[in-house]
PDB file of C-alpha atoms and ligand atoms in Angstrom:
ATOM      1  CA  UNK A 661     -34.552 -91.405 -50.597  1.00  0.00           C
ATOM      2  CA  UNK A 662     -34.459 -88.645 -53.214  1.00  0.00           C
ATOM      3  CA  UNK A 663     -33.538 -84.998 -53.449  1.00  0.00           C
ATOM      4  CA  UNK A 664     -35.364 -82.656 -55.875  1.00  0.00           C
ATOM      5  CA  UNK A 665     -33.367 -80.157 -58.110  1.00  0.00           C
ATOM      6  CA  UNK A 666     -34.786 -76.961 -59.414  1.00  0.00           C
ATOM      7  CA  UNK A 667     -32.945 -75.310 -62.178  1.00  0.00           C
ATOM      8  CA  UNK A 668     -32.399 -71.634 -62.586  1.00  0.00           C
ATOM      9  CA  UNK A 669     -30.394 -69.090 -64.826  1.00  0.00           C
ATOM     10  CA  UNK A 670     -28.271 -69.949 -67.633  1.00  0.00           C
ATOM     11  CA  UNK A 671     -28.157 -73.531 -68.821  1.00  0.00           C
ATOM     12  CA  UNK A 672     -26.061 -75.236 -71.548  1.00  0.00           C
ATOM     13  CA  UNK A 673     -22.174 -75.184 -71.926  1.00  0.00           C
ATOM     14  CA  UNK A 674     -21.575 -71.938 -69.458  1.00  0.00           C
ATOM     15  CA  UNK A 675     -23.300 -74.059 -66.785  1.00  0.00           C
ATOM     16  CA  UNK A 676     -20.750 -76.475 -66.467  1.00  0.00           C
ATOM     17  CA  UNK A 677     -20.036 -75.184 -62.879  1.00  0.00           C
ATOM     18  CA  UNK A 678     -23.523 -74.587 -61.342  1.00  0.00           C
ATOM     19  CA  UNK A 679     -24.046 -73.137 -57.830  1.00  0.00           C
ATOM     20  CA  UNK A 680     -26.020 -75.566 -55.899  1.00  0.00           C
ATOM     21  CA  UNK A 681     -27.970 -74.497 -52.921  1.00  0.00           C
ATOM     22  CA  UNK A 682     -28.930 -76.539 -49.937  1.00  0.00           C
ATOM     23  CA  UNK A 683     -31.527 -75.338 -47.538  1.00  0.00           C
ATOM     24  CA  UNK A 684     -31.909 -75.032 -44.021  1.00  0.00           C
ATOM     25  CA  UNK A 685     -34.192 -76.947 -41.495  1.00  0.00           C
ATOM     26  CA  UNK A 686     -37.239 -77.108 -41.656  1.00  0.00           C
ATOM     27  CA  UNK A 687     -37.324 -75.057 -44.856  1.00  0.00           C
ATOM     28  CA  UNK A 688     -37.182 -76.117 -48.374  1.00  0.00           C
ATOM     29  CA  UNK A 689     -35.615 -74.641 -51.734  1.00  0.00           C
ATOM     30  CA  UNK A 690     -37.903 -71.604 -51.662  1.00  0.00           C
ATOM     31  CA  UNK A 691     -35.698 -70.097 -48.995  1.00  0.00           C
ATOM     32  CA  UNK A 692     -33.139 -69.097 -51.654  1.00  0.00           C
ATOM     33  CA  UNK A 693     -35.935 -67.578 -54.132  1.00  0.00           C
ATOM     34  CA  UNK A 694     -34.707 -64.076 -53.365  1.00  0.00           C
ATOM     35  CA  UNK A 695     -31.122 -64.914 -53.489  1.00  0.00           C
ATOM     36  CA  UNK A 696     -31.606 -66.529 -56.977  1.00  0.00           C
ATOM     37  CA  UNK A 697     -33.370 -63.319 -58.295  1.00  0.00           C
ATOM     38  CA  UNK A 698     -30.160 -61.378 -57.635  1.00  0.00           C
ATOM     39  CA  UNK A 699     -28.082 -64.100 -59.382  1.00  0.00           C
ATOM     40  CA  UNK A 700     -29.385 -64.004 -63.231  1.00  0.00           C
ATOM     41  CA  UNK A 701     -26.131 -64.715 -64.735  1.00  0.00           C
ATOM     42  CA  UNK A 702     -25.363 -67.699 -62.458  1.00  0.00           C
ATOM     43  CA  UNK A 703     -26.402 -71.189 -63.247  1.00  0.00           C
ATOM     44  CA  UNK A 704     -28.192 -72.333 -59.970  1.00  0.00           C
ATOM     45  CA  UNK A 705     -29.719 -75.851 -58.798  1.00  0.00           C
ATOM     46  CA  UNK A 706     -31.738 -75.174 -55.718  1.00  0.00           C
ATOM     47  CA  UNK A 707     -32.168 -78.572 -53.909  1.00  0.00           C
ATOM     48  CA  UNK A 708     -35.198 -79.669 -51.887  1.00  0.00           C
ATOM     49  CA  UNK A 709     -33.677 -82.123 -49.535  1.00  0.00           C
ATOM     50  CA  UNK A 710     -35.329 -85.593 -48.742  1.00  0.00           C
ATOM     51  CA  UNK A 711     -38.771 -84.995 -46.982  1.00  0.00           C
ATOM     52  CA  UNK A 712     -39.000 -81.308 -47.955  1.00  0.00           C
ATOM     53  CA  UNK A 713     -40.580 -79.273 -50.663  1.00  0.00           C
ATOM     54  CA  UNK A 714     -41.038 -81.081 -53.702  1.00  0.00           C
ATOM     55  CA  UNK A 715     -39.252 -84.183 -52.140  1.00  0.00           C
ATOM     56  CA  UNK A 716     -41.801 -84.170 -49.320  1.00  0.00           C
ATOM     57  CA  UNK A 717     -42.765 -87.950 -50.134  1.00  0.00           C
ATOM     58  CA  UNK A 718     -39.099 -89.145 -49.750  1.00  0.00           C
ATOM     59  CA  UNK A 719     -38.788 -88.587 -45.980  1.00  0.00           C
ATOM     60  CA  UNK A 720     -37.500 -91.761 -43.916  1.00  0.00           C
ATOM     61  CA  UNK A 721     -38.335 -90.674 -40.199  1.00  0.00           C
ATOM     62  CA  UNK A 722     -36.733 -94.000 -38.944  1.00  0.00           C
ATOM     63  CA  UNK A 723     -33.472 -94.388 -40.881  1.00  0.00           C
ATOM     64  CA  UNK A 724     -32.419 -90.954 -42.025  1.00  0.00           C
ATOM     65  CA  UNK A 725     -28.802 -89.754 -41.679  1.00  0.00           C
ATOM     66  CA  UNK A 726     -26.775 -86.842 -43.077  1.00  0.00           C
ATOM     67  CA  UNK A 727     -24.793 -89.179 -45.070  1.00  0.00           C
ATOM     68  CA  UNK A 728     -27.980 -90.456 -46.649  1.00  0.00           C
ATOM     69  CA  UNK A 729     -29.114 -86.893 -47.453  1.00  0.00           C
ATOM     70  CA  UNK A 730     -25.790 -86.438 -48.891  1.00  0.00           C
ATOM     71  CA  UNK A 731     -25.859 -89.322 -51.137  1.00  0.00           C
ATOM     72  CA  UNK A 732     -29.332 -88.214 -52.426  1.00  0.00           C
ATOM     73  CA  UNK A 733     -27.746 -84.827 -53.396  1.00  0.00           C
ATOM     74  CA  UNK A 734     -24.972 -86.543 -55.170  1.00  0.00           C
ATOM     75  CA  UNK A 735     -27.267 -88.891 -56.892  1.00  0.00           C
ATOM     76  CA  UNK A 736     -29.734 -85.845 -57.881  1.00  0.00           C
ATOM     77  CA  UNK A 737     -26.539 -83.963 -59.286  1.00  0.00           C
ATOM     78  CA  UNK A 738     -25.283 -87.061 -61.237  1.00  0.00           C
ATOM     79  CA  UNK A 739     -28.757 -87.097 -63.037  1.00  0.00           C
ATOM     80  CA  UNK A 740     -28.107 -83.367 -63.824  1.00  0.00           C
ATOM     81  CA  UNK A 741     -24.624 -84.454 -65.474  1.00  0.00           C
ATOM     82  CA  UNK A 742     -23.003 -82.161 -62.734  1.00  0.00           C
ATOM     83  CA  UNK A 743     -19.312 -83.137 -62.373  1.00  0.00           C
ATOM     84  CA  UNK A 744     -18.197 -80.152 -60.365  1.00  0.00           C
ATOM     85  CA  UNK A 745     -20.159 -77.245 -58.551  1.00  0.00           C
ATOM     86  CA  UNK A 746     -19.922 -74.553 -56.091  1.00  0.00           C
ATOM     87  CA  UNK A 747     -22.040 -76.201 -53.066  1.00  0.00           C
ATOM     88  CA  UNK A 748     -23.429 -73.881 -50.726  1.00  0.00           C
ATOM     89  CA  UNK A 749     -25.460 -74.830 -47.585  1.00  0.00           C
ATOM     90  CA  UNK A 750     -27.069 -72.979 -44.966  1.00  0.00           C
ATOM     91  CA  UNK A 751     -27.414 -74.508 -41.450  1.00  0.00           C
ATOM     92  CA  UNK A 752     -28.982 -78.023 -41.948  1.00  0.00           C
ATOM     93  CA  UNK A 753     -27.742 -77.615 -45.603  1.00  0.00           C
ATOM     94  CA  UNK A 754     -24.335 -76.770 -44.330  1.00  0.00           C
ATOM     95  CA  UNK A 755     -24.213 -80.112 -42.455  1.00  0.00           C
ATOM     96  CA  UNK A 756     -25.223 -81.830 -45.723  1.00  0.00           C
ATOM     97  CA  UNK A 757     -22.830 -79.867 -47.722  1.00  0.00           C
ATOM     98  CA  UNK A 758     -20.048 -81.191 -45.117  1.00  0.00           C
ATOM     99  CA  UNK A 759     -21.000 -84.868 -45.234  1.00  0.00           C
ATOM    100  CA  UNK A 760     -21.071 -84.615 -49.080  1.00  0.00           C
ATOM    101  CA  UNK A 761     -17.519 -83.073 -48.811  1.00  0.00           C
ATOM    102  CA  UNK A 762     -16.611 -86.266 -46.736  1.00  0.00           C
ATOM    103  CA  UNK A 763     -18.136 -88.560 -49.191  1.00  0.00           C
ATOM    104  CA  UNK A 764     -18.027 -86.899 -52.683  1.00  0.00           C
ATOM    105  CA  UNK A 765     -14.942 -84.476 -52.361  1.00  0.00           C
ATOM    106  CA  UNK A 766     -14.506 -84.564 -56.112  1.00  0.00           C
ATOM    107  CA  UNK A 767     -17.890 -82.707 -56.740  1.00  0.00           C
ATOM    108  CA  UNK A 768     -16.625 -79.542 -55.085  1.00  0.00           C
ATOM    109  CA  UNK A 769     -15.397 -76.784 -57.375  1.00  0.00           C
ATOM    110  CA  UNK A 770     -16.030 -74.467 -54.332  1.00  0.00           C
ATOM    111  CA  UNK A 771     -17.758 -74.511 -50.949  1.00  0.00           C
ATOM    112  CA  UNK A 772     -20.013 -71.901 -49.254  1.00  0.00           C
ATOM    113  CA  UNK A 773     -21.056 -72.536 -45.466  1.00  0.00           C
ATOM    114  CA  UNK A 774     -23.642 -70.163 -44.160  1.00  0.00           C
ATOM    115  CA  UNK A 775     -24.718 -70.180 -40.149  1.00  0.00           C
ATOM    116  CA  UNK A 776     -23.832 -73.679 -39.763  1.00  0.00           C
ATOM    117  CA  UNK A 777     -21.082 -75.439 -37.703  1.00  0.00           C
ATOM    118  CA  UNK A 778     -18.834 -78.421 -38.200  1.00  0.00           C
ATOM    119  CA  UNK A 779     -19.038 -79.718 -34.704  1.00  0.00           C
ATOM    120  CA  UNK A 780     -21.572 -82.487 -33.605  1.00  0.00           C
ATOM    121  CA  UNK A 781     -24.379 -81.900 -30.995  1.00  0.00           C
ATOM    122  CA  UNK A 782     -24.051 -82.285 -27.103  1.00  0.00           C
ATOM    123  CA  UNK A 783     -26.392 -84.647 -24.987  1.00  0.00           C
ATOM    124  CA  UNK A 784     -28.997 -81.802 -24.306  1.00  0.00           C
ATOM    125  CA  UNK A 785     -29.275 -80.600 -28.084  1.00  0.00           C
ATOM    126  CA  UNK A 786     -29.456 -84.305 -29.306  1.00  0.00           C
ATOM    127  CA  UNK A 787     -32.139 -85.040 -26.852  1.00  0.00           C
ATOM    128  CA  UNK A 788     -34.022 -81.813 -27.737  1.00  0.00           C
ATOM    129  CA  UNK A 789     -33.956 -82.982 -31.558  1.00  0.00           C
ATOM    130  CA  UNK A 790     -35.277 -86.474 -30.742  1.00  0.00           C
ATOM    131  CA  UNK A 791     -38.389 -84.793 -28.727  1.00  0.00           C
ATOM    132  CA  UNK A 792     -38.949 -82.381 -31.618  1.00  0.00           C
ATOM    133  CA  UNK A 793     -39.027 -85.361 -33.956  1.00  0.00           C
ATOM    134  CA  UNK A 794     -41.307 -87.337 -31.721  1.00  0.00           C
ATOM    135  CA  UNK A 795     -43.805 -84.316 -31.283  1.00  0.00           C
ATOM    136  CA  UNK A 796     -43.936 -83.861 -34.926  1.00  0.00           C
ATOM    137  CA  UNK A 797     -44.984 -87.355 -35.634  1.00  0.00           C
ATOM    138  CA  UNK A 798     -47.182 -88.061 -32.807  1.00  0.00           C
ATOM    139  CA  UNK A 799     -48.652 -84.856 -31.415  1.00  0.00           C
ATOM    140  CA  UNK A 800     -47.973 -81.350 -32.897  1.00  0.00           C
ATOM    141  CA  UNK A 801     -47.194 -81.900 -36.659  1.00  0.00           C
ATOM    142  CA  UNK A 802     -45.630 -78.666 -37.932  1.00  0.00           C
ATOM    143  CA  UNK A 803     -46.577 -77.029 -34.499  1.00  0.00           C
ATOM    144  CA  UNK A 804     -43.473 -78.666 -33.101  1.00  0.00           C
ATOM    145  CA  UNK A 805     -41.266 -76.422 -34.931  1.00  0.00           C
ATOM    146  CA  UNK A 806     -43.441 -73.215 -34.816  1.00  0.00           C
ATOM    147  CA  UNK A 807     -41.382 -71.652 -31.886  1.00  0.00           C
ATOM    148  CA  UNK A 808     -38.403 -71.593 -34.195  1.00  0.00           C
ATOM    149  CA  UNK A 809     -39.259 -68.380 -35.589  1.00  0.00           C
ATOM    150  CA  UNK A 810     -37.656 -66.845 -32.199  1.00  0.00           C
ATOM    151  CA  UNK A 811     -34.393 -68.429 -32.904  1.00  0.00           C
ATOM    152  CA  UNK A 812     -34.054 -68.319 -36.619  1.00  0.00           C
ATOM    153  CA  UNK A 813     -34.427 -64.715 -37.135  1.00  0.00           C
ATOM    154  CA  UNK A 814     -32.276 -62.003 -35.580  1.00  0.00           C
ATOM    155  CA  UNK A 815     -33.861 -59.224 -33.552  1.00  0.00           C
ATOM    156  CA  UNK A 816     -33.353 -56.613 -36.525  1.00  0.00           C
ATOM    157  CA  UNK A 817     -35.590 -58.877 -38.683  1.00  0.00           C
ATOM    158  CA  UNK A 818     -37.934 -59.705 -35.898  1.00  0.00           C
ATOM    159  CA  UNK A 819     -38.674 -56.111 -35.216  1.00  0.00           C
ATOM    160  CA  UNK A 820     -37.884 -54.374 -38.578  1.00  0.00           C
ATOM    161  CA  UNK A 821     -38.683 -56.870 -41.233  1.00  0.00           C
ATOM    162  CA  UNK A 822     -42.332 -57.929 -40.756  1.00  0.00           C
ATOM    163  CA  UNK A 823     -42.589 -59.415 -44.184  1.00  0.00           C
ATOM    164  CA  UNK A 824     -39.806 -61.705 -43.459  1.00  0.00           C
ATOM    165  CA  UNK A 825     -41.047 -62.496 -40.075  1.00  0.00           C
ATOM    166  CA  UNK A 826     -44.576 -63.531 -41.527  1.00  0.00           C
ATOM    167  CA  UNK A 827     -42.901 -65.401 -44.525  1.00  0.00           C
ATOM    168  CA  UNK A 828     -40.896 -67.480 -42.136  1.00  0.00           C
ATOM    169  CA  UNK A 829     -44.047 -68.276 -39.822  1.00  0.00           C
ATOM    170  CA  UNK A 830     -45.790 -69.528 -42.935  1.00  0.00           C
ATOM    171  CA  UNK A 831     -43.017 -71.694 -44.054  1.00  0.00           C
ATOM    172  CA  UNK A 832     -42.701 -73.100 -40.622  1.00  0.00           C
ATOM    173  CA  UNK A 833     -46.460 -73.729 -40.495  1.00  0.00           C
ATOM    174  CA  UNK A 834     -45.923 -75.881 -43.711  1.00  0.00           C
ATOM    175  CA  UNK A 835     -43.226 -77.999 -42.559  1.00  0.00           C
ATOM    176  CA  UNK A 836     -43.955 -81.547 -43.112  1.00  0.00           C
ATOM    177  CA  UNK A 837     -44.071 -83.615 -40.124  1.00  0.00           C
ATOM    178  CA  UNK A 838     -42.091 -86.738 -41.365  1.00  0.00           C
ATOM    179  CA  UNK A 839     -39.670 -84.445 -43.021  1.00  0.00           C
ATOM    180  CA  UNK A 840     -39.026 -82.735 -39.506  1.00  0.00           C
ATOM    181  CA  UNK A 841     -38.724 -86.063 -37.778  1.00  0.00           C
ATOM    182  CA  UNK A 842     -36.240 -87.442 -40.420  1.00  0.00           C
ATOM    183  CA  UNK A 843     -34.068 -84.258 -40.348  1.00  0.00           C
ATOM    184  CA  UNK A 844     -34.070 -83.883 -36.718  1.00  0.00           C
ATOM    185  CA  UNK A 845     -32.943 -87.518 -36.137  1.00  0.00           C
ATOM    186  CA  UNK A 846     -30.364 -87.268 -38.802  1.00  0.00           C
ATOM    187  CA  UNK A 847     -28.925 -83.955 -37.291  1.00  0.00           C
ATOM    188  CA  UNK A 848     -28.802 -85.601 -34.008  1.00  0.00           C
ATOM    189  CA  UNK A 849     -26.568 -88.277 -35.013  1.00  0.00           C
ATOM    190  CA  UNK A 850     -24.156 -86.300 -37.195  1.00  0.00           C
ATOM    191  CA  UNK A 851     -20.639 -86.469 -36.034  1.00  0.00           C
ATOM    192  CA  UNK A 852     -17.793 -83.667 -35.877  1.00  0.00           C
ATOM    193  CA  UNK A 853     -16.859 -83.177 -39.648  1.00  0.00           C
ATOM    194  CA  UNK A 854     -13.986 -80.588 -39.495  1.00  0.00           C
ATOM    195  CA  UNK A 855     -11.801 -82.945 -41.182  1.00  0.00           C
ATOM    196  CA  UNK A 856     -14.199 -83.018 -44.237  1.00  0.00           C
ATOM    197  CA  UNK A 857     -13.046 -79.452 -44.864  1.00  0.00           C
ATOM    198  CA  UNK A 858      -9.611 -80.403 -46.014  1.00  0.00           C
ATOM    199  CA  UNK A 859     -10.523 -79.389 -49.521  1.00  0.00           C
ATOM    200  CA  UNK A 860      -8.476 -76.965 -51.727  1.00  0.00           C
ATOM    201  CA  UNK A 861     -11.124 -74.925 -53.599  1.00  0.00           C
ATOM    202  CA  UNK A 862     -12.428 -71.468 -53.188  1.00  0.00           C
ATOM    203  CA  UNK A 863     -14.616 -71.015 -50.150  1.00  0.00           C
ATOM    204  CA  UNK A 864     -16.934 -68.759 -48.422  1.00  0.00           C
ATOM    205  CA  UNK A 865     -17.740 -69.045 -44.589  1.00  0.00           C
ATOM    206  CA  UNK A 866     -20.798 -66.406 -43.851  1.00  0.00           C
ATOM    207  CA  UNK A 867     -22.420 -65.616 -40.705  1.00  0.00           C
ATOM    208  CA  UNK A 868     -25.348 -63.245 -39.764  1.00  0.00           C
ATOM    209  CA  UNK A 869     -24.066 -60.988 -36.899  1.00  0.00           C
ATOM    210  CA  UNK A 870     -27.121 -61.945 -34.934  1.00  0.00           C
ATOM    211  CA  UNK A 871     -27.023 -65.390 -35.499  1.00  0.00           C
ATOM    212  CA  UNK A 872     -27.849 -67.057 -32.082  1.00  0.00           C
ATOM    213  CA  UNK A 873     -27.691 -70.645 -33.229  1.00  0.00           C
ATOM    214  CA  UNK A 874     -24.030 -70.751 -34.556  1.00  0.00           C
ATOM    215  CA  UNK A 875     -21.622 -68.859 -32.994  1.00  0.00           C
ATOM    216  CA  UNK A 876     -18.687 -66.655 -34.090  1.00  0.00           C
ATOM    217  CA  UNK A 877     -16.066 -69.583 -32.830  1.00  0.00           C
ATOM    218  CA  UNK A 878     -18.288 -72.155 -34.824  1.00  0.00           C
ATOM    219  CA  UNK A 879     -17.616 -70.110 -37.947  1.00  0.00           C
ATOM    220  CA  UNK A 880     -13.996 -69.268 -37.475  1.00  0.00           C
ATOM    221  CA  UNK A 881     -13.300 -73.079 -36.921  1.00  0.00           C
ATOM    222  CA  UNK A 882     -14.660 -73.800 -40.301  1.00  0.00           C
ATOM    223  CA  UNK A 883     -13.253 -70.772 -41.931  1.00  0.00           C
ATOM    224  CA  UNK A 884      -9.504 -71.753 -40.478  1.00  0.00           C
ATOM    225  CA  UNK A 885      -9.948 -75.395 -42.002  1.00  0.00           C
ATOM    226  CA  UNK A 886     -10.949 -73.717 -45.238  1.00  0.00           C
ATOM    227  CA  UNK A 887      -8.020 -71.126 -45.086  1.00  0.00           C
ATOM    228  CA  UNK A 888     -10.704 -67.929 -45.281  1.00  0.00           C
ATOM    229  CA  UNK A 889     -11.719 -65.395 -43.104  1.00  0.00           C
ATOM    230  CA  UNK A 890     -15.370 -65.254 -41.914  1.00  0.00           C
ATOM    231  CA  UNK A 891     -17.810 -62.982 -43.797  1.00  0.00           C
ATOM    232  CA  UNK A 892     -20.334 -61.086 -41.301  1.00  0.00           C
ATOM    233  CA  UNK A 893     -23.489 -59.870 -42.738  1.00  0.00           C
ATOM    234  CA  UNK A 894     -24.716 -57.246 -40.351  1.00  0.00           C
ATOM    235  CA  UNK A 895     -28.329 -56.942 -39.078  1.00  0.00           C
ATOM    236  CA  UNK A 896     -29.396 -60.624 -39.770  1.00  0.00           C
ATOM    237  CA  UNK A 897     -29.674 -63.690 -37.694  1.00  0.00           C
ATOM    238  CA  UNK A 898     -29.534 -67.429 -38.568  1.00  0.00           C
ATOM    239  CA  UNK A 899     -31.485 -67.241 -41.866  1.00  0.00           C
ATOM    240  CA  UNK A 900     -29.118 -64.804 -43.460  1.00  0.00           C
ATOM    241  CA  UNK A 901     -30.097 -65.594 -46.981  1.00  0.00           C
ATOM    242  CA  UNK A 902     -33.838 -64.878 -46.145  1.00  0.00           C
ATOM    243  CA  UNK A 903     -33.144 -61.897 -44.109  1.00  0.00           C
ATOM    244  CA  UNK A 904     -30.691 -60.163 -46.573  1.00  0.00           C
ATOM    245  CA  UNK A 905     -30.670 -62.065 -49.738  1.00  0.00           C
ATOM    246  CA  UNK A 906     -28.664 -59.355 -51.767  1.00  0.00           C
ATOM    247  CA  UNK A 907     -25.811 -59.537 -49.377  1.00  0.00           C
ATOM    248  CA  UNK A 908     -25.790 -63.126 -49.305  1.00  0.00           C
ATOM    249  CA  UNK A 909     -25.996 -63.292 -53.310  1.00  0.00           C
ATOM    250  CA  UNK A 910     -23.392 -60.935 -53.689  1.00  0.00           C
ATOM    251  CA  UNK A 911     -20.867 -63.059 -51.598  1.00  0.00           C
ATOM    252  CA  UNK A 912     -22.110 -66.173 -53.321  1.00  0.00           C
ATOM    253  CA  UNK A 913     -21.554 -64.672 -56.814  1.00  0.00           C
ATOM    254  CA  UNK A 914     -18.097 -63.675 -55.853  1.00  0.00           C
ATOM    255  CA  UNK A 915     -17.346 -67.209 -54.677  1.00  0.00           C
ATOM    256  CA  UNK A 916     -18.773 -68.639 -57.832  1.00  0.00           C
ATOM    257  CA  UNK A 917     -16.635 -66.140 -59.928  1.00  0.00           C
ATOM    258  CA  UNK A 918     -13.514 -67.474 -58.026  1.00  0.00           C
ATOM    259  CA  UNK A 919     -14.407 -70.987 -58.525  1.00  0.00           C
ATOM    260  CA  UNK A 920     -14.907 -70.573 -62.625  1.00  0.00           C
TER     261      UNK A 920
HETATM  262  C1  MLT B2329     -31.305 -75.074 -39.628  1.00  0.00           C
HETATM  263  O1  MLT B2329     -31.489 -73.676 -39.796  1.00  0.00           O
HETATM  264  O2  MLT B2329     -31.075 -75.653 -40.506  1.00  0.00           O
HETATM  265  C2  MLT B2329     -31.145 -75.460 -38.189  1.00  0.00           C
HETATM  266  O3  MLT B2329     -31.077 -74.583 -37.164  1.00  0.00           O
HETATM  267  C3  MLT B2329     -30.258 -76.487 -38.021  1.00  0.00           C
HETATM  268  C4  MLT B2329     -29.881 -77.072 -36.662  1.00  0.00           C
HETATM  269  O4  MLT B2329     -30.994 -77.294 -36.014  1.00  0.00           O
HETATM  270  O5  MLT B2329     -28.796 -77.309 -36.093  1.00  0.00           O
END
């Protein structure tokens, strides 16, 4: 199981502490493109998690766990000679970041958790994930995640940002079925990971004000563990980094500066 790293921005000695970006489900590293454009001075490593983007062939629909995703990221970072990084994850990327914090805390010079939660799924959410996994593999392919456009974007984007709506629809239509299944099963089996946030590093916990999937309380819980306040981006939903890349880039740049 492998993750693929895409390098952006400055390289060389100043890139000793890169910003690592972990994408949400069922997207890939492209979801960060408009954020990266706003960060020309920051060394960025945008990751394709196993089963997505350039790592599409690496899906393991039968055995994937978030732990195996985290280990794949740690291995990819080791290949890039990264010893410490500011690691940012949005939604599923946040779950991977928390599994990474539990298993490889020494990698963290800073952490950003965006539109995500530390808690495990309840029984219903777990069953829904397994049904989507089955549907993606056996019936609908990428069609299994098409309805997600309604929940990923906030109402301000759905009605006021037609290009974002179209972009997210396109990405969902391209989601690889084996990647969908592997990630849904991995997320379904994840434990509560609040304890993994006992990290003593600069942190950012960011939520889109219209996020319908991860609540204010979810974010306050993570922020309390990391000893920061929640940063709220107005007029965006669960895909804050896609809906308002400039605001998310500014918050990540500030975190990266604090971690240097
Ligand atoms: C995501 O955006 O990565 C997903 O909403 C995560 C999830 O399904 O919990």
